[in-house]
Amino acid sequence: MSKEKQAQLRKSVTPYAKSNTKASIIQILNTIIPFILLWFLAYQSLSISIWLTIALSIIAAGFVVRTFIIFHDCTHMSFFKNKKANRIVGTITGIITHFAFEKWKWSHSIHHATSSNLDKRGIGDVWVMTVDEYVEASTWKRIVYRLYRNPIVMFGLGPLYLFLISNRFNRKGAKRKERFNTYLINLFIAAIYALLIWAIGWQAFLIIQVPILFIAGAAGIWLFYVQHQFEDSYFENEEEWDYVKAAVDGSSYYKLPKIIEWLTGSIGYHHVHHLSPRVPNYNLEKAHESTPPLQKATTITLATSLKSIHFRLYDEASKTFVSFKEIKDQVKAQKNDLQLSTRRASIEDK
């Protein structure tokens, strides 16, 4: 795609990069109120069946994901026209989702500016190693990477790490506003937890809240993971990296059933979002449907997206993701070469 066509493509979604106050308020109402109601019903249902409580918690988790999309739009300053309104709503939804608004705003802006850039990995993204990096890595680093990419660790322990550690502490070098925002959100979470535990007891609280956070967290990690980890995703070094290509070819169109699309705030139109982060979630589908070139983005479904679990390393030669099994021979050959070099060096020393 020529630079001229790229500029035209970005220009074509500009009309949708405008927030609508009425639409934003409606989305807050049809997201936050149902979440609170479901939480209350989950508590009331404990007297009937714990399984009914868990079922209601699972549904409530879907509304936490939808709340996160509001939070996410606020970090892009795209949910409301007013910056202060975005910060206030972003902080409130940050309390519900357990994400520090200013901290995540900083890291996520870097993610957008560096997505698919092999030379600028490490902030706001999923850890990706290239085949060459993995082959040349130490045994310890390979073990750590394999654990990180293991589905049980990523989607099982990942939510616990996010909610209990990563989101609760400030990064090194954080400015005063960012540090204060994290402390404020932590304080409100602690106060709400204390109030609920006092009101309904810690057992009931955990039965309801743990499934909500765990399922919402796992779903959020999955969405973030799968929309950049597909077979022929775009990755380039700094010299060749291009913002528009990274947006359209490095982000997928995750075609989801309508109810899931609604709960996830249309974030499946991820290619549109990366092309123009100022497009609020309720305009993403419109931008996609009205822009033919965007409809050519890699499309994945619930079924086909499951294959991404096996995509572990990016192969710069073939421009595709590969599994650990596919490069087993390369690792073995590299190990043999290293052992041979060590023996030669030992002989020469003698």
mmCIF file of C-alpha atoms in Angstrom:
data_model
loop_
_atom_site.group_PDB
_atom_site.id
_atom_site.type_symbol
_atom_site.label_atom_id
_atom_site.label_comp_id
_atom_site.label_asym_id
_atom_site.label_seq_id
_atom_site.Cartn_x
_atom_site.Cartn_y
_atom_site.Cartn_z
ATOM 1 C CA MET A 1 0.000 0.000 0.000
ATOM 2 C CA SER A 2 1.465 3.355 -1.048
ATOM 3 C CA LYS A 3 1.885 6.240 1.391
ATOM 4 C CA GLU A 4 -0.879 8.082 -0.436
ATOM 5 C CA LYS A 5 -3.313 5.182 0.014
ATOM 6 C CA GLN A 6 -2.297 4.842 3.652
ATOM 7 C CA ALA A 7 -3.041 8.511 4.258
ATOM 8 C CA GLN A 8 -6.386 8.114 2.505
ATOM 9 C CA LEU A 9 -7.209 5.069 4.623
ATOM 10 C CA ARG A 10 -6.546 6.947 7.863
ATOM 11 C CA LYS A 11 -8.560 9.886 6.564
ATOM 12 C CA SER A 12 -11.512 7.625 5.705
ATOM 13 C CA VAL A 13 -12.084 6.707 9.376
ATOM 14 C CA THR A 14 -11.723 10.277 10.660
ATOM 15 C CA PRO A 15 -15.512 10.940 10.614
ATOM 16 C CA TYR A 16 -15.938 8.113 13.126
ATOM 17 C CA ALA A 17 -13.257 9.404 15.509
ATOM 18 C CA LYS A 18 -15.794 11.518 17.347
ATOM 19 C CA SER A 19 -17.478 10.722 20.633
ATOM 20 C CA ASN A 20 -21.207 11.011 21.092
ATOM 21 C CA THR A 21 -22.107 12.088 24.635
ATOM 22 C CA LYS A 22 -25.566 10.505 24.488
ATOM 23 C CA ALA A 23 -24.188 7.179 23.212
ATOM 24 C CA SER A 24 -21.469 7.220 25.881
ATOM 25 C CA ILE A 25 -23.942 7.870 28.720
ATOM 26 C CA ILE A 26 -26.274 5.137 27.436
ATOM 27 C CA GLN A 27 -23.349 2.719 27.354
ATOM 28 C CA ILE A 28 -22.425 3.571 30.937
ATOM 29 C CA LEU A 29 -26.022 2.968 32.031
ATOM 30 C CA ASN A 30 -26.451 -0.330 30.159
ATOM 31 C CA THR A 31 -23.119 -1.595 31.485
ATOM 32 C CA ILE A 32 -22.588 -0.435 35.069
ATOM 33 C CA ILE A 33 -26.194 -0.805 36.254
ATOM 34 C CA PRO A 34 -26.547 -4.417 34.991
ATOM 35 C CA PHE A 35 -23.201 -5.263 36.595
ATOM 36 C CA ILE A 36 -24.310 -3.956 40.009
ATOM 37 C CA LEU A 37 -27.677 -5.686 39.646
ATOM 38 C CA LEU A 38 -26.035 -9.013 38.717
ATOM 39 C CA TRP A 39 -23.687 -8.726 41.709
ATOM 40 C CA PHE A 40 -26.671 -8.188 43.999
ATOM 41 C CA LEU A 41 -28.610 -11.087 42.458
ATOM 42 C CA ALA A 42 -25.552 -13.323 42.798
ATOM 43 C CA TYR A 43 -25.544 -12.598 46.536
ATOM 44 C CA GLN A 44 -29.292 -13.164 46.858
ATOM 45 C CA SER A 45 -29.018 -16.470 44.984
ATOM 46 C CA LEU A 46 -26.622 -17.920 47.573
ATOM 47 C CA SER A 47 -29.667 -18.942 49.593
ATOM 48 C CA ILE A 48 -30.911 -20.934 46.581
ATOM 49 C CA SER A 49 -27.807 -22.507 44.992
ATOM 50 C CA ILE A 50 -24.116 -21.772 44.859
ATOM 51 C CA TRP A 51 -24.133 -22.872 41.224
ATOM 52 C CA LEU A 52 -26.721 -20.237 40.389
ATOM 53 C CA THR A 53 -24.484 -17.701 42.136
ATOM 54 C CA ILE A 54 -21.491 -18.760 40.055
ATOM 55 C CA ALA A 55 -23.593 -18.634 36.871
ATOM 56 C CA LEU A 56 -24.634 -15.064 37.674
ATOM 57 C CA SER A 57 -21.002 -14.194 38.471
ATOM 58 C CA ILE A 58 -19.944 -15.478 35.053
ATOM 59 C CA ILE A 59 -22.509 -13.209 33.378
ATOM 60 C CA ALA A 60 -21.370 -10.323 35.592
ATOM 61 C CA ALA A 61 -17.801 -10.960 34.404
ATOM 62 C CA GLY A 62 -18.967 -10.203 30.874
ATOM 63 C CA PHE A 63 -20.126 -6.788 32.048
ATOM 64 C CA VAL A 64 -16.751 -6.211 33.695
ATOM 65 C CA VAL A 65 -15.165 -6.791 30.282
ATOM 66 C CA ARG A 66 -17.613 -4.287 28.790
ATOM 67 C CA THR A 67 -16.755 -1.857 31.601
ATOM 68 C CA PHE A 68 -13.095 -2.298 30.733
ATOM 69 C CA ILE A 69 -13.816 -1.201 27.153
ATOM 70 C CA ILE A 70 -15.256 2.042 28.531
ATOM 71 C CA PHE A 71 -12.134 2.385 30.690
ATOM 72 C CA HIS A 72 -10.008 1.645 27.609
ATOM 73 C CA ASP A 73 -11.730 4.329 25.530
ATOM 74 C CA CYS A 74 -11.265 6.814 28.358
ATOM 75 C CA THR A 75 -7.498 6.167 28.326
ATOM 76 C CA HIS A 76 -7.549 7.151 24.645
ATOM 77 C CA MET A 77 -9.615 10.238 25.532
ATOM 78 C CA SER A 78 -12.174 9.021 22.997
ATOM 79 C CA PHE A 79 -15.200 8.223 25.174
ATOM 80 C CA PHE A 80 -16.065 11.856 25.884
ATOM 81 C CA LYS A 81 -15.013 15.084 24.199
ATOM 82 C CA ASN A 82 -13.984 16.517 27.567
ATOM 83 C CA LYS A 83 -10.625 15.286 28.934
ATOM 84 C CA LYS A 84 -11.687 15.707 32.546
ATOM 85 C CA ALA A 85 -14.807 13.602 31.947
ATOM 86 C CA ASN A 86 -12.628 10.864 30.431
ATOM 87 C CA ARG A 87 -10.324 10.924 33.466
ATOM 88 C CA ILE A 88 -13.198 10.809 35.979
ATOM 89 C CA VAL A 89 -15.075 7.990 34.216
ATOM 90 C CA GLY A 90 -11.771 6.233 33.502
ATOM 91 C CA THR A 91 -10.886 6.280 37.194
ATOM 92 C CA ILE A 92 -14.343 5.030 38.254
ATOM 93 C CA THR A 93 -14.278 2.201 35.710
ATOM 94 C CA GLY A 94 -10.685 1.552 36.775
ATOM 95 C CA ILE A 95 -11.982 0.844 40.281
ATOM 96 C CA ILE A 96 -14.541 -1.630 38.924
ATOM 97 C CA THR A 97 -12.036 -3.360 36.623
ATOM 98 C CA HIS A 98 -9.108 -3.043 39.085
ATOM 99 C CA PHE A 99 -6.899 -1.219 36.579
ATOM 100 C CA ALA A 100 -4.920 1.918 37.417
ATOM 101 C CA PHE A 101 -6.121 4.516 34.906
ATOM 102 C CA GLU A 102 -3.064 6.775 34.500
ATOM 103 C CA LYS A 103 -0.596 3.888 34.610
ATOM 104 C CA TRP A 104 -2.430 1.896 31.965
ATOM 105 C CA LYS A 105 -2.962 5.018 29.869
ATOM 106 C CA TRP A 106 0.822 5.457 29.731
ATOM 107 C CA SER A 107 1.683 1.841 28.868
ATOM 108 C CA HIS A 108 -1.173 1.437 26.391
ATOM 109 C CA SER A 109 -0.177 4.559 24.455
ATOM 110 C CA ILE A 110 3.271 3.004 24.030
ATOM 111 C CA HIS A 111 1.646 -0.225 22.861
ATOM 112 C CA HIS A 112 -0.151 1.672 20.102
ATOM 113 C CA ALA A 113 2.989 3.548 19.078
ATOM 114 C CA THR A 114 5.148 0.413 18.923
ATOM 115 C CA SER A 115 2.787 -2.472 18.130
ATOM 116 C CA SER A 116 4.442 -5.026 15.798
ATOM 117 C CA ASN A 117 7.803 -3.228 16.018
ATOM 118 C CA LEU A 118 10.407 -5.885 16.787
ATOM 119 C CA ASP A 119 12.873 -3.281 18.054
ATOM 120 C CA LYS A 120 10.462 -1.710 20.527
ATOM 121 C CA ARG A 121 8.947 -4.603 22.424
ATOM 122 C CA GLY A 122 8.449 -4.815 26.164
ATOM 123 C CA ILE A 123 5.935 -2.167 27.257
ATOM 124 C CA GLY A 124 2.181 -2.734 27.118
ATOM 125 C CA ASP A 125 2.425 -5.844 24.971
ATOM 126 C CA VAL A 126 2.547 -9.640 25.149
ATOM 127 C CA TRP A 127 6.105 -10.975 25.304
ATOM 128 C CA VAL A 128 7.054 -12.286 21.857
ATOM 129 C CA MET A 129 10.419 -13.803 20.979
ATOM 130 C CA THR A 130 11.601 -14.448 17.448
ATOM 131 C CA VAL A 131 12.847 -17.881 16.427
ATOM 132 C CA ASP A 132 16.447 -16.629 16.245
ATOM 133 C CA GLU A 133 16.212 -15.050 19.700
ATOM 134 C CA TYR A 134 14.831 -18.248 21.184
ATOM 135 C CA VAL A 135 17.462 -20.445 19.545
ATOM 136 C CA GLU A 136 20.246 -18.206 20.851
ATOM 137 C CA ALA A 137 18.720 -17.753 24.334
ATOM 138 C CA SER A 138 20.020 -19.436 27.470
ATOM 139 C CA THR A 139 18.257 -22.535 28.773
ATOM 140 C CA TRP A 140 16.880 -20.524 31.704
ATOM 141 C CA LYS A 141 15.428 -17.824 29.457
ATOM 142 C CA ARG A 142 13.773 -20.469 27.264
ATOM 143 C CA ILE A 143 12.186 -22.066 30.338
ATOM 144 C CA VAL A 144 10.871 -18.706 31.544
ATOM 145 C CA TYR A 145 9.497 -17.882 28.092
ATOM 146 C CA ARG A 146 7.833 -21.283 27.718
ATOM 147 C CA LEU A 147 6.195 -20.860 31.122
ATOM 148 C CA TYR A 148 5.028 -17.351 30.200
ATOM 149 C CA ARG A 149 3.469 -18.586 26.949
ATOM 150 C CA ASN A 150 1.863 -21.620 28.582
ATOM 151 C CA PRO A 151 -1.961 -21.189 28.467
ATOM 152 C CA ILE A 152 -2.325 -22.282 32.098
ATOM 153 C CA VAL A 153 0.114 -19.593 33.218
ATOM 154 C CA MET A 154 -1.029 -16.865 30.830
ATOM 155 C CA PHE A 155 -4.776 -17.272 31.242
ATOM 156 C CA GLY A 156 -4.817 -18.966 34.654
ATOM 157 C CA LEU A 157 -2.204 -17.121 36.696
ATOM 158 C CA GLY A 158 -2.213 -14.043 34.441
ATOM 159 C CA PRO A 159 -5.394 -12.503 35.933
ATOM 160 C CA LEU A 160 -4.038 -12.951 39.475
ATOM 161 C CA TYR A 161 -0.785 -11.248 38.528
ATOM 162 C CA LEU A 162 -2.619 -8.361 36.862
ATOM 163 C CA PHE A 163 -5.095 -7.674 39.658
ATOM 164 C CA LEU A 164 -2.899 -8.373 42.702
ATOM 165 C CA ILE A 165 0.524 -7.158 41.555
ATOM 166 C CA SER A 166 0.898 -5.365 38.231
ATOM 167 C CA ASN A 167 -2.088 -3.030 38.596
ATOM 168 C CA ARG A 168 -1.548 -2.336 42.288
ATOM 169 C CA PHE A 169 1.968 -0.885 42.146
ATOM 170 C CA ASN A 170 3.371 2.111 40.321
ATOM 171 C CA ARG A 171 6.072 1.707 37.726
ATOM 172 C CA LYS A 172 9.532 3.071 38.341
ATOM 173 C CA GLY A 173 9.714 6.684 37.179
ATOM 174 C CA ALA A 174 5.956 7.297 37.360
ATOM 175 C CA LYS A 175 5.025 10.953 37.734
ATOM 176 C CA ARG A 176 3.092 12.323 40.697
ATOM 177 C CA LYS A 177 -0.307 12.330 38.930
ATOM 178 C CA GLU A 178 0.111 8.710 37.873
ATOM 179 C CA ARG A 179 1.232 7.582 41.347
ATOM 180 C CA PHE A 180 -1.646 9.413 43.037
ATOM 181 C CA ASN A 181 -4.191 7.882 40.652
ATOM 182 C CA THR A 182 -2.943 4.372 41.445
ATOM 183 C CA TYR A 183 -3.106 5.052 45.190
ATOM 184 C CA LEU A 184 -6.607 6.514 44.849
ATOM 185 C CA ILE A 185 -7.928 3.498 42.927
ATOM 186 C CA ASN A 186 -6.273 1.093 45.392
ATOM 187 C CA LEU A 187 -7.864 2.976 48.306
ATOM 188 C CA PHE A 188 -11.342 2.807 46.794
ATOM 189 C CA ILE A 189 -10.982 -0.901 45.981
ATOM 190 C CA ALA A 190 -9.870 -1.637 49.551
ATOM 191 C CA ALA A 191 -12.727 0.440 50.992
ATOM 192 C CA ILE A 192 -15.371 -1.237 48.804
ATOM 193 C CA TYR A 193 -13.991 -4.685 49.612
ATOM 194 C CA ALA A 194 -14.008 -3.912 53.349
ATOM 195 C CA LEU A 195 -17.586 -2.612 53.186
ATOM 196 C CA LEU A 196 -18.859 -5.645 51.248
ATOM 197 C CA ILE A 197 -17.070 -8.121 53.514
ATOM 198 C CA TRP A 198 -18.545 -6.353 56.552
ATOM 199 C CA ALA A 199 -22.020 -6.419 54.987
ATOM 200 C CA ILE A 200 -22.209 -9.979 53.596
ATOM 201 C CA GLY A 201 -19.229 -11.847 55.060
ATOM 202 C CA TRP A 202 -15.928 -12.819 53.474
ATOM 203 C CA GLN A 203 -17.114 -16.254 52.289
ATOM 204 C CA ALA A 204 -20.024 -14.866 50.273
ATOM 205 C CA PHE A 205 -17.850 -12.053 48.976
ATOM 206 C CA LEU A 206 -15.177 -14.433 47.678
ATOM 207 C CA ILE A 207 -17.699 -16.819 46.113
ATOM 208 C CA ILE A 208 -19.083 -13.933 44.045
ATOM 209 C CA GLN A 209 -16.065 -11.719 43.379
ATOM 210 C CA VAL A 210 -13.348 -14.284 42.644
ATOM 211 C CA PRO A 211 -15.143 -15.859 39.632
ATOM 212 C CA ILE A 212 -15.995 -12.394 38.308
ATOM 213 C CA LEU A 213 -12.415 -11.160 38.400
ATOM 214 C CA PHE A 214 -10.867 -14.405 37.229
ATOM 215 C CA ILE A 215 -13.151 -14.886 34.217
ATOM 216 C CA ALA A 216 -13.089 -11.204 33.236
ATOM 217 C CA GLY A 217 -9.290 -11.159 33.569
ATOM 218 C CA ALA A 218 -8.775 -14.337 31.548
ATOM 219 C CA ALA A 219 -11.161 -13.087 28.844
ATOM 220 C CA GLY A 220 -9.382 -9.731 28.685
ATOM 221 C CA ILE A 221 -5.947 -11.340 28.369
ATOM 222 C CA TRP A 222 -7.280 -13.670 25.684
ATOM 223 C CA LEU A 223 -8.697 -10.785 23.639
ATOM 224 C CA PHE A 224 -5.457 -8.816 23.915
ATOM 225 C CA TYR A 225 -3.405 -11.899 23.042
ATOM 226 C CA VAL A 226 -5.375 -13.293 20.119
ATOM 227 C CA GLN A 227 -5.786 -10.001 18.278
ATOM 228 C CA HIS A 228 -2.057 -9.691 17.675
ATOM 229 C CA GLN A 229 -0.982 -13.356 17.771
ATOM 230 C CA PHE A 230 -2.363 -14.811 14.569
ATOM 231 C CA GLU A 231 -0.447 -16.860 12.024
ATOM 232 C CA ASP A 232 0.566 -14.213 9.491
ATOM 233 C CA SER A 233 0.564 -11.206 11.813
ATOM 234 C CA TYR A 234 2.735 -8.259 10.794
ATOM 235 C CA PHE A 235 6.058 -7.716 12.599
ATOM 236 C CA GLU A 236 9.005 -5.676 11.340
ATOM 237 C CA ASN A 237 12.190 -4.062 12.573
ATOM 238 C CA GLU A 238 12.283 -0.309 13.105
ATOM 239 C CA GLU A 239 13.660 0.508 9.629
ATOM 240 C CA GLU A 240 10.819 -1.315 7.853
ATOM 241 C CA TRP A 241 8.059 -0.790 10.419
ATOM 242 C CA ASP A 242 4.997 1.140 9.271
ATOM 243 C CA TYR A 243 2.188 2.403 11.521
ATOM 244 C CA VAL A 244 -0.682 1.743 9.097
ATOM 245 C CA LYS A 245 0.568 -1.725 8.186
ATOM 246 C CA ALA A 246 1.017 -2.510 11.868
ATOM 247 C CA ALA A 247 -2.590 -1.459 12.481
ATOM 248 C CA VAL A 248 -4.244 -3.217 9.547
ATOM 249 C CA ASP A 249 -1.963 -6.251 9.104
ATOM 250 C CA GLY A 250 -0.753 -6.585 12.706
ATOM 251 C CA SER A 251 -4.226 -6.493 14.282
ATOM 252 C CA SER A 252 -7.028 -8.880 13.455
ATOM 253 C CA TYR A 253 -10.736 -8.538 12.874
ATOM 254 C CA TYR A 254 -12.122 -10.893 15.513
ATOM 255 C CA LYS A 255 -15.555 -11.793 14.181
ATOM 256 C CA LEU A 256 -17.569 -12.704 17.269
ATOM 257 C CA PRO A 257 -21.199 -13.693 17.904
ATOM 258 C CA LYS A 258 -23.281 -10.552 18.387
ATOM 259 C CA ILE A 259 -23.843 -10.982 22.133
ATOM 260 C CA ILE A 260 -20.098 -11.442 22.739
ATOM 261 C CA GLU A 261 -19.338 -8.554 20.387
ATOM 262 C CA TRP A 262 -21.670 -6.391 22.474
ATOM 263 C CA LEU A 263 -20.132 -7.480 25.788
ATOM 264 C CA THR A 264 -16.631 -6.837 24.451
ATOM 265 C CA GLY A 265 -17.508 -3.390 23.138
ATOM 266 C CA SER A 266 -16.759 -4.299 19.506
ATOM 267 C CA ILE A 267 -13.043 -4.566 20.333
ATOM 268 C CA GLY A 268 -12.951 -7.378 17.767
ATOM 269 C CA TYR A 269 -12.611 -4.585 15.192
ATOM 270 C CA HIS A 270 -9.103 -4.233 16.508
ATOM 271 C CA HIS A 271 -7.583 -3.252 13.176
ATOM 272 C CA VAL A 272 -9.867 -0.207 13.102
ATOM 273 C CA HIS A 273 -8.982 0.672 16.672
ATOM 274 C CA HIS A 274 -5.230 0.535 15.985
ATOM 275 C CA LEU A 275 -5.595 2.559 12.820
ATOM 276 C CA SER A 276 -7.467 5.295 14.715
ATOM 277 C CA PRO A 277 -7.494 4.957 18.544
ATOM 278 C CA ARG A 278 -9.767 7.993 18.829
ATOM 279 C CA VAL A 279 -12.698 6.052 17.341
ATOM 280 C CA PRO A 280 -14.947 5.175 20.334
ATOM 281 C CA ASN A 281 -15.960 1.542 20.612
ATOM 282 C CA TYR A 282 -19.548 2.173 19.476
ATOM 283 C CA ASN A 283 -18.262 3.542 16.131
ATOM 284 C CA LEU A 284 -15.768 0.780 15.320
ATOM 285 C CA GLU A 285 -18.207 -1.408 13.391
ATOM 286 C CA LYS A 286 -19.475 1.574 11.376
ATOM 287 C CA ALA A 287 -15.920 2.531 10.419
ATOM 288 C CA HIS A 288 -15.183 -1.056 9.372
ATOM 289 C CA GLU A 289 -18.341 -1.434 7.304
ATOM 290 C CA SER A 290 -17.891 1.882 5.491
ATOM 291 C CA THR A 291 -14.217 1.363 4.606
ATOM 292 C CA PRO A 292 -13.692 -1.490 2.069
ATOM 293 C CA PRO A 293 -9.874 -1.784 2.552
ATOM 294 C CA LEU A 294 -10.411 -2.473 6.255
ATOM 295 C CA GLN A 295 -12.691 -5.372 5.403
ATOM 296 C CA LYS A 296 -9.652 -7.153 3.928
ATOM 297 C CA ALA A 297 -7.955 -7.392 7.333
ATOM 298 C CA THR A 298 -7.214 -10.889 8.638
ATOM 299 C CA THR A 299 -10.487 -12.277 9.963
ATOM 300 C CA ILE A 300 -10.539 -14.809 12.777
ATOM 301 C CA THR A 301 -13.496 -16.461 14.499
ATOM 302 C CA LEU A 302 -13.944 -18.144 17.872
ATOM 303 C CA ALA A 303 -13.088 -21.476 16.262
ATOM 304 C CA THR A 304 -10.066 -20.365 14.226
ATOM 305 C CA SER A 305 -8.711 -18.196 17.027
ATOM 306 C CA LEU A 306 -8.060 -21.295 19.145
ATOM 307 C CA LYS A 307 -5.150 -22.136 16.845
ATOM 308 C CA SER A 308 -3.304 -19.107 18.184
ATOM 309 C CA ILE A 309 -2.635 -20.996 21.430
ATOM 310 C CA HIS A 310 0.027 -22.922 19.500
ATOM 311 C CA PHE A 311 1.678 -19.783 18.085
ATOM 312 C CA ARG A 312 4.679 -19.278 20.344
ATOM 313 C CA LEU A 313 7.484 -17.662 18.326
ATOM 314 C CA TYR A 314 7.652 -15.265 15.413
ATOM 315 C CA ASP A 315 9.700 -16.486 12.459
ATOM 316 C CA GLU A 316 11.188 -13.480 10.670
ATOM 317 C CA ALA A 317 12.124 -15.613 7.661
ATOM 318 C CA SER A 318 8.607 -16.902 6.905
ATOM 319 C CA LYS A 319 6.797 -13.900 8.484
ATOM 320 C CA THR A 320 4.579 -16.227 10.487
ATOM 321 C CA PHE A 321 4.104 -17.485 14.011
ATOM 322 C CA VAL A 322 5.336 -21.013 14.702
ATOM 323 C CA SER A 323 5.111 -23.506 17.551
ATOM 324 C CA PHE A 324 7.929 -24.722 19.770
ATOM 325 C CA LYS A 325 7.642 -28.127 18.118
ATOM 326 C CA GLU A 326 8.339 -26.680 14.661
ATOM 327 C CA ILE A 327 11.729 -25.316 15.712
ATOM 328 C CA LYS A 328 12.761 -28.260 17.883
ATOM 329 C CA ASP A 329 15.422 -29.352 15.383
ATOM 330 C CA GLN A 330 16.901 -25.843 15.216
ATOM 331 C CA VAL A 331 17.268 -25.697 18.982
ATOM 332 C CA LYS A 332 18.847 -29.153 19.034
ATOM 333 C CA ALA A 333 21.303 -28.205 16.294
ATOM 334 C CA GLN A 334 22.210 -24.999 18.119
ATOM 335 C CA LYS A 335 22.791 -26.963 21.328
ATOM 336 C CA ASN A 336 25.046 -29.419 19.508
ATOM 337 C CA ASP A 337 27.016 -26.563 17.927
ATOM 338 C CA LEU A 338 27.473 -24.964 21.333
ATOM 339 C CA GLN A 339 28.698 -28.223 22.864
ATOM 340 C CA LEU A 340 31.114 -28.721 19.952
ATOM 341 C CA SER A 341 32.459 -25.190 20.339
ATOM 342 C CA THR A 342 32.948 -25.770 24.074
ATOM 343 C CA ARG A 343 34.886 -28.980 23.429
ATOM 344 C CA ARG A 344 37.103 -27.291 20.841
ATOM 345 C CA ALA A 345 37.830 -24.442 23.202
ATOM 346 C CA SER A 346 38.703 -26.923 25.934
ATOM 347 C CA ILE A 347 41.088 -28.826 23.647
ATOM 348 C CA GLU A 348 42.779 -25.605 22.514
ATOM 349 C CA ASP A 349 43.284 -24.532 26.165
ATOM 350 C CA LYS A 350 45.048 -27.822 26.872
#
